[in-house]
mmCIF file of C-alpha atoms in Angstrom:
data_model
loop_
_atom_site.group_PDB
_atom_site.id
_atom_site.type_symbol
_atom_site.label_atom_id
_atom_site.label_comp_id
_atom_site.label_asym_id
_atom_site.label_seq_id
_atom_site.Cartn_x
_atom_site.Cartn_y
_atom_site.Cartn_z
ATOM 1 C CA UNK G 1 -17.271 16.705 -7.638
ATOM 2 C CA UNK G 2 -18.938 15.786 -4.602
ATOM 3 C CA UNK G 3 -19.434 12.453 -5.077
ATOM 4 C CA UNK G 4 -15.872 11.741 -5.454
ATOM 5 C CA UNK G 5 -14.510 13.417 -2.390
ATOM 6 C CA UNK G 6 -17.103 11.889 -0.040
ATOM 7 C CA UNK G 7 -15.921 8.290 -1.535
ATOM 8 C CA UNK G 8 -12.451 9.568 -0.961
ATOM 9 C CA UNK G 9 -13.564 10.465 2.341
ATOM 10 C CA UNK G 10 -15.486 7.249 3.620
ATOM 11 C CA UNK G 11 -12.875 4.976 2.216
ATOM 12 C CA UNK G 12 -10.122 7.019 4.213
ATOM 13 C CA UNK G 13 -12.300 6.581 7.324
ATOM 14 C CA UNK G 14 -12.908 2.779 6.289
ATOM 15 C CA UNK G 15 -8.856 2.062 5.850
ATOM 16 C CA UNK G 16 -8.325 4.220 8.898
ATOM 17 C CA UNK G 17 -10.808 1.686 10.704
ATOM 18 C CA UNK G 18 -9.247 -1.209 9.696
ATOM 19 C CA UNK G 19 -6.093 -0.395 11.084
ATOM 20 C CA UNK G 20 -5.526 -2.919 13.810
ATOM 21 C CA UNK G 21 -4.393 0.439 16.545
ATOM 22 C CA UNK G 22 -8.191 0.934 16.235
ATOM 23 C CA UNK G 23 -9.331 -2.292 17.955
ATOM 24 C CA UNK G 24 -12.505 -1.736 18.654
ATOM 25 C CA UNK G 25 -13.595 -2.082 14.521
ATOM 26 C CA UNK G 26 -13.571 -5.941 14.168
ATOM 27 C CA UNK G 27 -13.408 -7.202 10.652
ATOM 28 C CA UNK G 28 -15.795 -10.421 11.433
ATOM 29 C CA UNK G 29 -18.588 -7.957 11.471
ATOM 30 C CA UNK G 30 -17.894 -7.060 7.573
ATOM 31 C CA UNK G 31 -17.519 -10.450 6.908
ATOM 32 C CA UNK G 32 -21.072 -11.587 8.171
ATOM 33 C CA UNK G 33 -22.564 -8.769 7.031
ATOM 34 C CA UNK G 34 -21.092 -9.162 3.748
ATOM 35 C CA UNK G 35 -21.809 -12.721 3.455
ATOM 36 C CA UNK G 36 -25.088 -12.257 4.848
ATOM 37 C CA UNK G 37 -27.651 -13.185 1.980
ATOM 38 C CA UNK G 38 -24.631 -12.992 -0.505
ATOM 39 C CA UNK G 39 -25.597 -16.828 -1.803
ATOM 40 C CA UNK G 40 -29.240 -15.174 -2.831
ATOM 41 C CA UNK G 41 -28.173 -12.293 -4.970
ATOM 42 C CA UNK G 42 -27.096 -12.174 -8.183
ATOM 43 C CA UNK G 43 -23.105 -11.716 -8.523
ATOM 44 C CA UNK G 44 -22.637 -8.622 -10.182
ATOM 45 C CA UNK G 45 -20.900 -9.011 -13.355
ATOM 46 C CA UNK G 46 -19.786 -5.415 -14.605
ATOM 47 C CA UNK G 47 -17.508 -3.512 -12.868
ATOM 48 C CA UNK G 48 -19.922 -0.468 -11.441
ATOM 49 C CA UNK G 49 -22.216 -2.946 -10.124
ATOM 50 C CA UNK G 50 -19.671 -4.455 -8.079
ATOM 51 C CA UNK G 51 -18.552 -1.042 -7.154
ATOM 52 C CA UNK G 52 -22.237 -0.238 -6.140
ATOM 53 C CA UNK G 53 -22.363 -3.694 -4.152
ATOM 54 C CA UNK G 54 -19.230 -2.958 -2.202
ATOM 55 C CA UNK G 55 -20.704 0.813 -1.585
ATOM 56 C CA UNK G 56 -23.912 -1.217 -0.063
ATOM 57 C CA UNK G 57 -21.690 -3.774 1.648
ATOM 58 C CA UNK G 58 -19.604 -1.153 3.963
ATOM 59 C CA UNK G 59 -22.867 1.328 4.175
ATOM 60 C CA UNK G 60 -24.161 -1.848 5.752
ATOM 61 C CA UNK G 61 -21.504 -2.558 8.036
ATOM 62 C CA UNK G 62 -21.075 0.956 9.141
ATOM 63 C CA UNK G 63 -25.064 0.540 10.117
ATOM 64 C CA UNK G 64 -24.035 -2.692 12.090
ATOM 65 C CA UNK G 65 -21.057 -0.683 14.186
ATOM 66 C CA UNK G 66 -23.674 2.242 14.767
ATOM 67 C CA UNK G 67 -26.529 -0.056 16.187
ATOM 68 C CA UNK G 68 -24.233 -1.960 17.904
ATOM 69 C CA UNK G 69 -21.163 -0.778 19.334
ATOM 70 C CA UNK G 70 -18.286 -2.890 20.353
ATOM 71 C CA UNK G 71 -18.486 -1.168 23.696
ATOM 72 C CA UNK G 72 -21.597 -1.975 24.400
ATOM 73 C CA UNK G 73 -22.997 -4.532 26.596
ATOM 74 C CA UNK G 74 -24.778 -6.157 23.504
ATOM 75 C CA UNK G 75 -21.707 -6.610 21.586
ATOM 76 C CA UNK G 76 -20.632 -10.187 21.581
ATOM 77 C CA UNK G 77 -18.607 -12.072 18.370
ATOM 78 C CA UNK G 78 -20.069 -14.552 16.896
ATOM 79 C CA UNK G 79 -17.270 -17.227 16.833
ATOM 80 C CA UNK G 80 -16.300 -16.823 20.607
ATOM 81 C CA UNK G 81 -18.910 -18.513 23.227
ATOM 82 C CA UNK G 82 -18.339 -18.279 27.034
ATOM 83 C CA UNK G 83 -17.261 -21.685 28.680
ATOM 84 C CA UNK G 84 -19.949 -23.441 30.701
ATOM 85 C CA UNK G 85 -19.502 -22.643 34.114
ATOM 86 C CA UNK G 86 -20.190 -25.708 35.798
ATOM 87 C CA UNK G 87 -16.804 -26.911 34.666
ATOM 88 C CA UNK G 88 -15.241 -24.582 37.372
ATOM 89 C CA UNK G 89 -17.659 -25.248 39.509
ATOM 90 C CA UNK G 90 -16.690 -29.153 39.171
ATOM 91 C CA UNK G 91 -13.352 -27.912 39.920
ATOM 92 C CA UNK G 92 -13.981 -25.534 43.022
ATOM 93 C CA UNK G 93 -16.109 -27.962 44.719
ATOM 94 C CA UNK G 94 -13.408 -30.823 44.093
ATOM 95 C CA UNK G 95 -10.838 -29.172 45.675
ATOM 96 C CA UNK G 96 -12.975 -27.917 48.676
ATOM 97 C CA UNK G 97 -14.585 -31.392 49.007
ATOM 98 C CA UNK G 98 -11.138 -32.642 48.997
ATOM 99 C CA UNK G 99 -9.404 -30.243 51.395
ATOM 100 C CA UNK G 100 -12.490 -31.228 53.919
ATOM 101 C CA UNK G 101 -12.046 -34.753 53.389
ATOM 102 C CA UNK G 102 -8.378 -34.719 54.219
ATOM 103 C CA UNK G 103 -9.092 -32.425 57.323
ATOM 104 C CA UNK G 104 -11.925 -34.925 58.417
ATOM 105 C CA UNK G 105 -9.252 -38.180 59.044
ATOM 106 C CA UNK G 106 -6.553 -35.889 60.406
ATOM 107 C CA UNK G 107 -9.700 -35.021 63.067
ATOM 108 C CA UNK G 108 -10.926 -38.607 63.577
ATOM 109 C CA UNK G 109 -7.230 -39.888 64.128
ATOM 110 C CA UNK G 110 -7.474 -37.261 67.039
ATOM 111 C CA UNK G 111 -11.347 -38.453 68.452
ATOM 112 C CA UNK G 112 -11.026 -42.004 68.401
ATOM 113 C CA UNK G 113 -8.767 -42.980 70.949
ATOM 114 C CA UNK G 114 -9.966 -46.827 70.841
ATOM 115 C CA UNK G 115 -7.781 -47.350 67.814
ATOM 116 C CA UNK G 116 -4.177 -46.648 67.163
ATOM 117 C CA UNK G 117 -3.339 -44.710 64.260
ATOM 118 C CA UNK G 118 -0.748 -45.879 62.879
ATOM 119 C CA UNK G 119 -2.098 -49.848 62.212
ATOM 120 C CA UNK G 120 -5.565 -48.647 61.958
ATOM 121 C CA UNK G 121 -6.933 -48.659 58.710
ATOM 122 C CA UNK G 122 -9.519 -45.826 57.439
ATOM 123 C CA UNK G 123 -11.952 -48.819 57.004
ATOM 124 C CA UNK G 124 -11.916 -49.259 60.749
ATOM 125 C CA UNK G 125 -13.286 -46.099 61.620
ATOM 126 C CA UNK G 126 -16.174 -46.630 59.244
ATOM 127 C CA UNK G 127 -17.924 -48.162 62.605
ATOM 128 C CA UNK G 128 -18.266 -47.157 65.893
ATOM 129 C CA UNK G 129 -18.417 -43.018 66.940
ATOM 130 C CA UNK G 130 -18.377 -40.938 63.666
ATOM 131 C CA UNK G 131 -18.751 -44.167 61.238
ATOM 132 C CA UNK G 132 -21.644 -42.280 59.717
ATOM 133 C CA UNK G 133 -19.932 -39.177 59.520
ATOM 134 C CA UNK G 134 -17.030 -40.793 57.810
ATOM 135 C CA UNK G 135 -19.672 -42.834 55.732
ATOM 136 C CA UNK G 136 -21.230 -39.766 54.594
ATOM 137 C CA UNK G 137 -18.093 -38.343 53.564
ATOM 138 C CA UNK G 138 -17.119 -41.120 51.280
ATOM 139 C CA UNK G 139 -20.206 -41.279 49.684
ATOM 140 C CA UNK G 140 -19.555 -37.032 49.068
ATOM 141 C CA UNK G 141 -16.330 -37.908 47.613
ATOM 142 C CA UNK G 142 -16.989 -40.642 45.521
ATOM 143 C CA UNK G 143 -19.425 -38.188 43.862
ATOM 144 C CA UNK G 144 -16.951 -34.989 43.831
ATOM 145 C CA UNK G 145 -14.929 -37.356 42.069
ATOM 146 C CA UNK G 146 -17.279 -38.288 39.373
ATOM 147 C CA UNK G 147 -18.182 -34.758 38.860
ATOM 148 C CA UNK G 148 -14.193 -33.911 38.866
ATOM 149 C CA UNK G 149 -13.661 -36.087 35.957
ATOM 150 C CA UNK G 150 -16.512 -34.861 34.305
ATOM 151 C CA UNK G 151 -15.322 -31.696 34.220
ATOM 152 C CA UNK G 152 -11.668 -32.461 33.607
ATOM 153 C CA UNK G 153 -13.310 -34.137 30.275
ATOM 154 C CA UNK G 154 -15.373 -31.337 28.996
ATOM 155 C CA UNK G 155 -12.776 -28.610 29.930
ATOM 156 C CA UNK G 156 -9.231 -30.423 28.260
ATOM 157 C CA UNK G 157 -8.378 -30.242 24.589
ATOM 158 C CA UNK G 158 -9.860 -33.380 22.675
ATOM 159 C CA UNK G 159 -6.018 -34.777 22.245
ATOM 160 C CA UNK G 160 -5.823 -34.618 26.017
ATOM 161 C CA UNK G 161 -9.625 -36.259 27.166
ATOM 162 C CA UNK G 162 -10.108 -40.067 27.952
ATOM 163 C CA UNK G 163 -13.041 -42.036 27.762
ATOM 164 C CA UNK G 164 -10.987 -44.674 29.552
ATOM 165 C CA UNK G 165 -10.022 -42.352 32.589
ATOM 166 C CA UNK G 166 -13.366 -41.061 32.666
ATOM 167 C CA UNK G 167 -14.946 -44.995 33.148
ATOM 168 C CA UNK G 168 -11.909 -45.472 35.836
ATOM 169 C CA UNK G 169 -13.121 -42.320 38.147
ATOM 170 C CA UNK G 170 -17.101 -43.449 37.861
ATOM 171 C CA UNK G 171 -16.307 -47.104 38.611
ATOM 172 C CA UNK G 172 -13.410 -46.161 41.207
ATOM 173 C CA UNK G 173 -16.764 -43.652 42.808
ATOM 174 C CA UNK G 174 -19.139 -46.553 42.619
ATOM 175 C CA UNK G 175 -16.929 -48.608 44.378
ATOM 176 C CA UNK G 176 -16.300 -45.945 46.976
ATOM 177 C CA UNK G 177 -19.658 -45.963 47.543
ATOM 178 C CA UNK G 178 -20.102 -49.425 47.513
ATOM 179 C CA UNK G 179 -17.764 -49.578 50.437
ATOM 180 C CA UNK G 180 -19.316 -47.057 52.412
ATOM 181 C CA UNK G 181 -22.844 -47.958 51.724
ATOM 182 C CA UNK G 182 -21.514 -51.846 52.116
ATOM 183 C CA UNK G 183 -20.151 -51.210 55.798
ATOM 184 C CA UNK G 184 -23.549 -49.386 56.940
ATOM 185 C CA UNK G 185 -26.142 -52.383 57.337
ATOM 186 C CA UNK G 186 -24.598 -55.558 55.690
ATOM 187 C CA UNK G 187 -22.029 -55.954 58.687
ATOM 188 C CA UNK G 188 -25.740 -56.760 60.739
ATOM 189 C CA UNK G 189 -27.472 -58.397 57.828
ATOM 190 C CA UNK G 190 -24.948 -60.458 56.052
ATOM 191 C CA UNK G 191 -21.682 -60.693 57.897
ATOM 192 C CA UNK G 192 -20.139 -63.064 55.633
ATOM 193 C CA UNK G 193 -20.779 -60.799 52.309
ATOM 194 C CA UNK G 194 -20.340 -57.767 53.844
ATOM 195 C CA UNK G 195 -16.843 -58.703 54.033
ATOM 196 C CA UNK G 196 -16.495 -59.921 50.279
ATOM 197 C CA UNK G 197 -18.017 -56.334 49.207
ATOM 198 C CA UNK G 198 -15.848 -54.168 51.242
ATOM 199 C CA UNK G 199 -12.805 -56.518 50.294
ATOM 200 C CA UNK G 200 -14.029 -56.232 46.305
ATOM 201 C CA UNK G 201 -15.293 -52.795 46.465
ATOM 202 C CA UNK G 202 -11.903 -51.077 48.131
ATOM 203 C CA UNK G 203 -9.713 -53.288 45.390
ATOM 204 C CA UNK G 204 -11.816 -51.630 42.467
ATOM 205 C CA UNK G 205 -11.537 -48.017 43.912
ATOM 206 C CA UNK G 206 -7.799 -48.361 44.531
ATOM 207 C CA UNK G 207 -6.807 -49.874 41.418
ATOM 208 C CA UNK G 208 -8.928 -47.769 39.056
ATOM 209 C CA UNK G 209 -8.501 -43.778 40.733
ATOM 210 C CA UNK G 210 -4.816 -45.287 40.850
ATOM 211 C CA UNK G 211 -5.245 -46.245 36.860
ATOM 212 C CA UNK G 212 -7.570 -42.959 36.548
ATOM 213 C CA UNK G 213 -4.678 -40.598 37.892
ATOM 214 C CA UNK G 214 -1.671 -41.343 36.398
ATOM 215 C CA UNK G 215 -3.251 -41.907 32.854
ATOM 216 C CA UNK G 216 -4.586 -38.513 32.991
ATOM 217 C CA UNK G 217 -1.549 -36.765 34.419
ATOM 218 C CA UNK G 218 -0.068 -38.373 31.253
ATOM 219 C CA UNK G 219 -2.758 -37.209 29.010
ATOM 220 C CA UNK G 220 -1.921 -33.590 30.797
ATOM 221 C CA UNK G 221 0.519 -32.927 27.905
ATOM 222 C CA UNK G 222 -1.180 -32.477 25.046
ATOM 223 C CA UNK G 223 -3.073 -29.379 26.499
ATOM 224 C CA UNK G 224 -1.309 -26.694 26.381
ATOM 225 C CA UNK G 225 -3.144 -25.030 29.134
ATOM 226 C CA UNK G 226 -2.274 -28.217 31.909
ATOM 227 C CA UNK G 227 1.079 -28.809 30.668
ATOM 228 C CA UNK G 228 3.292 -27.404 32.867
ATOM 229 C CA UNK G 229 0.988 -29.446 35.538
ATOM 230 C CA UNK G 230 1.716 -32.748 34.290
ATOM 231 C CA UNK G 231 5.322 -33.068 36.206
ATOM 232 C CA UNK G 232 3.767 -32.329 39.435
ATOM 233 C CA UNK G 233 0.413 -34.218 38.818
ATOM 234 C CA UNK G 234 2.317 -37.336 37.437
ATOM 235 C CA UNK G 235 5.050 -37.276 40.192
ATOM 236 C CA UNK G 236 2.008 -37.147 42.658
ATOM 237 C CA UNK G 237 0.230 -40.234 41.076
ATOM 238 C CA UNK G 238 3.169 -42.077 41.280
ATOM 239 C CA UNK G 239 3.991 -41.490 44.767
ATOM 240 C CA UNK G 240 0.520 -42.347 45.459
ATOM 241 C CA UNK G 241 0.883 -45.547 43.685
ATOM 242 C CA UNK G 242 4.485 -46.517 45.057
ATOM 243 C CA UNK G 243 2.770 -46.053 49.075
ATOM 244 C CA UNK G 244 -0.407 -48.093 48.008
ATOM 245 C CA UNK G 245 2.202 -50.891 46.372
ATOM 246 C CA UNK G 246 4.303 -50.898 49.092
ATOM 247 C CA UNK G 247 0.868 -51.245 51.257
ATOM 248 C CA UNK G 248 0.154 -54.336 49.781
ATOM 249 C CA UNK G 249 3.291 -56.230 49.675
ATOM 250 C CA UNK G 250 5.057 -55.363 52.707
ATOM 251 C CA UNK G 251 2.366 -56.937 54.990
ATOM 252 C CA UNK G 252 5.118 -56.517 58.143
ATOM 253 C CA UNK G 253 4.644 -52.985 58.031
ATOM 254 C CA UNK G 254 1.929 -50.833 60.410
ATOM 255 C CA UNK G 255 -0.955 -51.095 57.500
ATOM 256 C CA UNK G 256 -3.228 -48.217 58.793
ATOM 257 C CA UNK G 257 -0.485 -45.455 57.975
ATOM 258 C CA UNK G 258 0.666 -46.626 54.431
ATOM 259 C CA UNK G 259 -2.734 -46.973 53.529
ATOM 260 C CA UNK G 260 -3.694 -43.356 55.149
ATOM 261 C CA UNK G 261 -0.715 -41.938 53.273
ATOM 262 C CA UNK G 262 -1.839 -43.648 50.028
ATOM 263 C CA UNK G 263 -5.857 -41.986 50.645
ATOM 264 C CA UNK G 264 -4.530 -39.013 51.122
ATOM 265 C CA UNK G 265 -2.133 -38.463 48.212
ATOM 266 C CA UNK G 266 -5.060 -39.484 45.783
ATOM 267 C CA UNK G 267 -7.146 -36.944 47.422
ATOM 268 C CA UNK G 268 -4.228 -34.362 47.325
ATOM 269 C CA UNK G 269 -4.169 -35.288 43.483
ATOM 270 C CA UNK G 270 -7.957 -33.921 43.089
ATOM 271 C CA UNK G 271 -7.545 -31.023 44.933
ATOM 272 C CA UNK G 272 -5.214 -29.975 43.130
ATOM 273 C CA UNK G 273 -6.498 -31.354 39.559
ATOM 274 C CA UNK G 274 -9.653 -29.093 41.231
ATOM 275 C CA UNK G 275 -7.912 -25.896 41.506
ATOM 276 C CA UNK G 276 -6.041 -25.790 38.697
ATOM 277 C CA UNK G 277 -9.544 -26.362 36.335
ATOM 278 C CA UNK G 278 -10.919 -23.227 38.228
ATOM 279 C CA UNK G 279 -8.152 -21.118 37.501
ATOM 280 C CA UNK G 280 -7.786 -22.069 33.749
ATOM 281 C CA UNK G 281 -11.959 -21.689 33.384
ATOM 282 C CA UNK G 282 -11.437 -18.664 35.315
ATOM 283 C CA UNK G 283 -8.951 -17.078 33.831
ATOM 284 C CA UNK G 284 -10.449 -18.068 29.835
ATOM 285 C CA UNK G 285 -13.487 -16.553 31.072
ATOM 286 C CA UNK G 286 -12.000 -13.533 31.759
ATOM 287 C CA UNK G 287 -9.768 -13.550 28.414
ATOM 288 C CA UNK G 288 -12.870 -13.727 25.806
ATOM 289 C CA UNK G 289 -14.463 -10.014 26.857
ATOM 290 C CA UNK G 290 -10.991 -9.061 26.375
ATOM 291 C CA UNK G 291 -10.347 -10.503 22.655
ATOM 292 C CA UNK G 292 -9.521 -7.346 20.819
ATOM 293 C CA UNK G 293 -5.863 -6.981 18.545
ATOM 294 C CA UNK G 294 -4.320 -4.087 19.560
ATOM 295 C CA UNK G 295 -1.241 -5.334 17.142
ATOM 296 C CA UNK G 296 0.941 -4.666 20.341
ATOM 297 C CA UNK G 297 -0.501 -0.877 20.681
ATOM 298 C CA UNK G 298 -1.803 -0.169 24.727
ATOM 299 C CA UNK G 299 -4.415 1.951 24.321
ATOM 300 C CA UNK G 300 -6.692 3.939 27.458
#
């Protein structure tokens, strides 16, 4: 008569453990433990040796919950893996590359009194007192950039990545580099073709972070975590792409300003692009420890 009532008993306790209220019992543990080595045995055939088998089954998961509590620092499921954190990294960095950038040519416009801001362009204070400094800071850019799309790539939903818009941000960083490494020595070396690779290099950055930006603002809505960015980031590429058109075909107008504007919406773009990855790595970091079913029930 024992044996009965303790069966009673420990499948009471097992139903009451099941019970989503009790969320720290999670059912994937039964599962693995279950099907374990269950390919190796031999499938029981009558019915008390599948009663026996399920009696060994929970008597093993009940082992598994003892040895390894859900509370415990040690407990981690199986079919949830923490994001790589260089993702937000790619995305912090970005935006604080980006907000230093922009806060770099608002200084210069203020130190270099030899040229006038408004039909200067950014080119032109790539020589002369803080060239290098400006030269540097392309050359950081151009490879925040690269990292920024690298990240944006390995952090979307596979609907939502690009190969395309990933090749347009490495070639559009290339050429920024090209153009800042291009304006260093060759103006002193080669005058002739130092002009050809600024002229060259500055087309291919434009036109592909241009390209790069408003394709993936587009591809922002099939995530559903950047969705309700892609108005914002697609209105910004546009407006970025409207100043840089009206740059080149309006040749009357001051050039320096429209093409200031242009820089500084595409970098505007990243930051932002930047900070929203941190916050959405962030933030599904900080959901997985938290992935028990309460079914709706708070509980201390």
């Amino acid at each position: 008569m024992h044996g009965p009532v303790g069966l009673r008993v420990h499948a009471a306790w097992l139903r009451r453990c099941r019970h989503p209220v009790n969320a720290w019992f999670d059912r994937t543990d039964t599962v693995s433990v279950r099907a374990g080595r269950a390919h190796h045995r031999a499938k029981p055939h009558t019915r008390a040796e599948r009663t026996r088998q399920d009696r060994h089954d929970s008597w093993k998961a009940d082992r598994l919950l003892m040895r390894n509590p859900p509370d415990s620092p040690t407990f981690a499921p199986h079919a949830r893996a923490m994001p790589p954190r260089w993702r937000g990294s790619a995305g912090r960095i970005a935006a604080a590359a980006g907000m230093v950038f922009i806060g770099l040519v608002l200084v210069l416009q203020w130190l270099r009194g030899d040229l006038w801001w408004v039909d200067a362009q950014l080119s032109a204070y790539l020589h002369g007192p803080y060239g290098l400094l400006l030269r540097t800071a392309y050359c950081l850019l151009a490879a925040t950039m690269a990292w920024l799309a690298l990240g944006l790539y390995a952090a979307l939903a596979p609907a939502a990545r690009s190969r395309t818009v990933l090749g347009l941000f490495w070639m559009a960083a290339v050429g920024l580099c090209m153009v800042s490494i291009g304006d260093s020595w060759m103006p002193e070396l080669a005058p002739e073709a130092a002009a050809m690779v600024h002229v060259l290099s500055a087309e291919t950055t434009f036109l592909c972070v241009i390209a790069a930006v408003l394709l993936q603002s587009w591809y922002f809505r099939r995530d559903v975590r950047w969705r309700a960015h892609f108005p914002s980031a697609f209105l910004l590429g546009w407006a970025a792409f409207a100043v840089l058109l009206f740059h080149v075909t309006v040749t009357s107008a001051p050039l320096g300003i429209s093409q200031k504007i242009a820089i500084v919406l595409i970098v505007v773009w990243m930051v932002r692009a930047g900070t929203v990855l941190a916050r959405c790595e962030r933030d599904g970091a900080a959901r997985l420890p938290h992935s028990r079913d309460n079914a709706g029930v708070n509980q201390p």
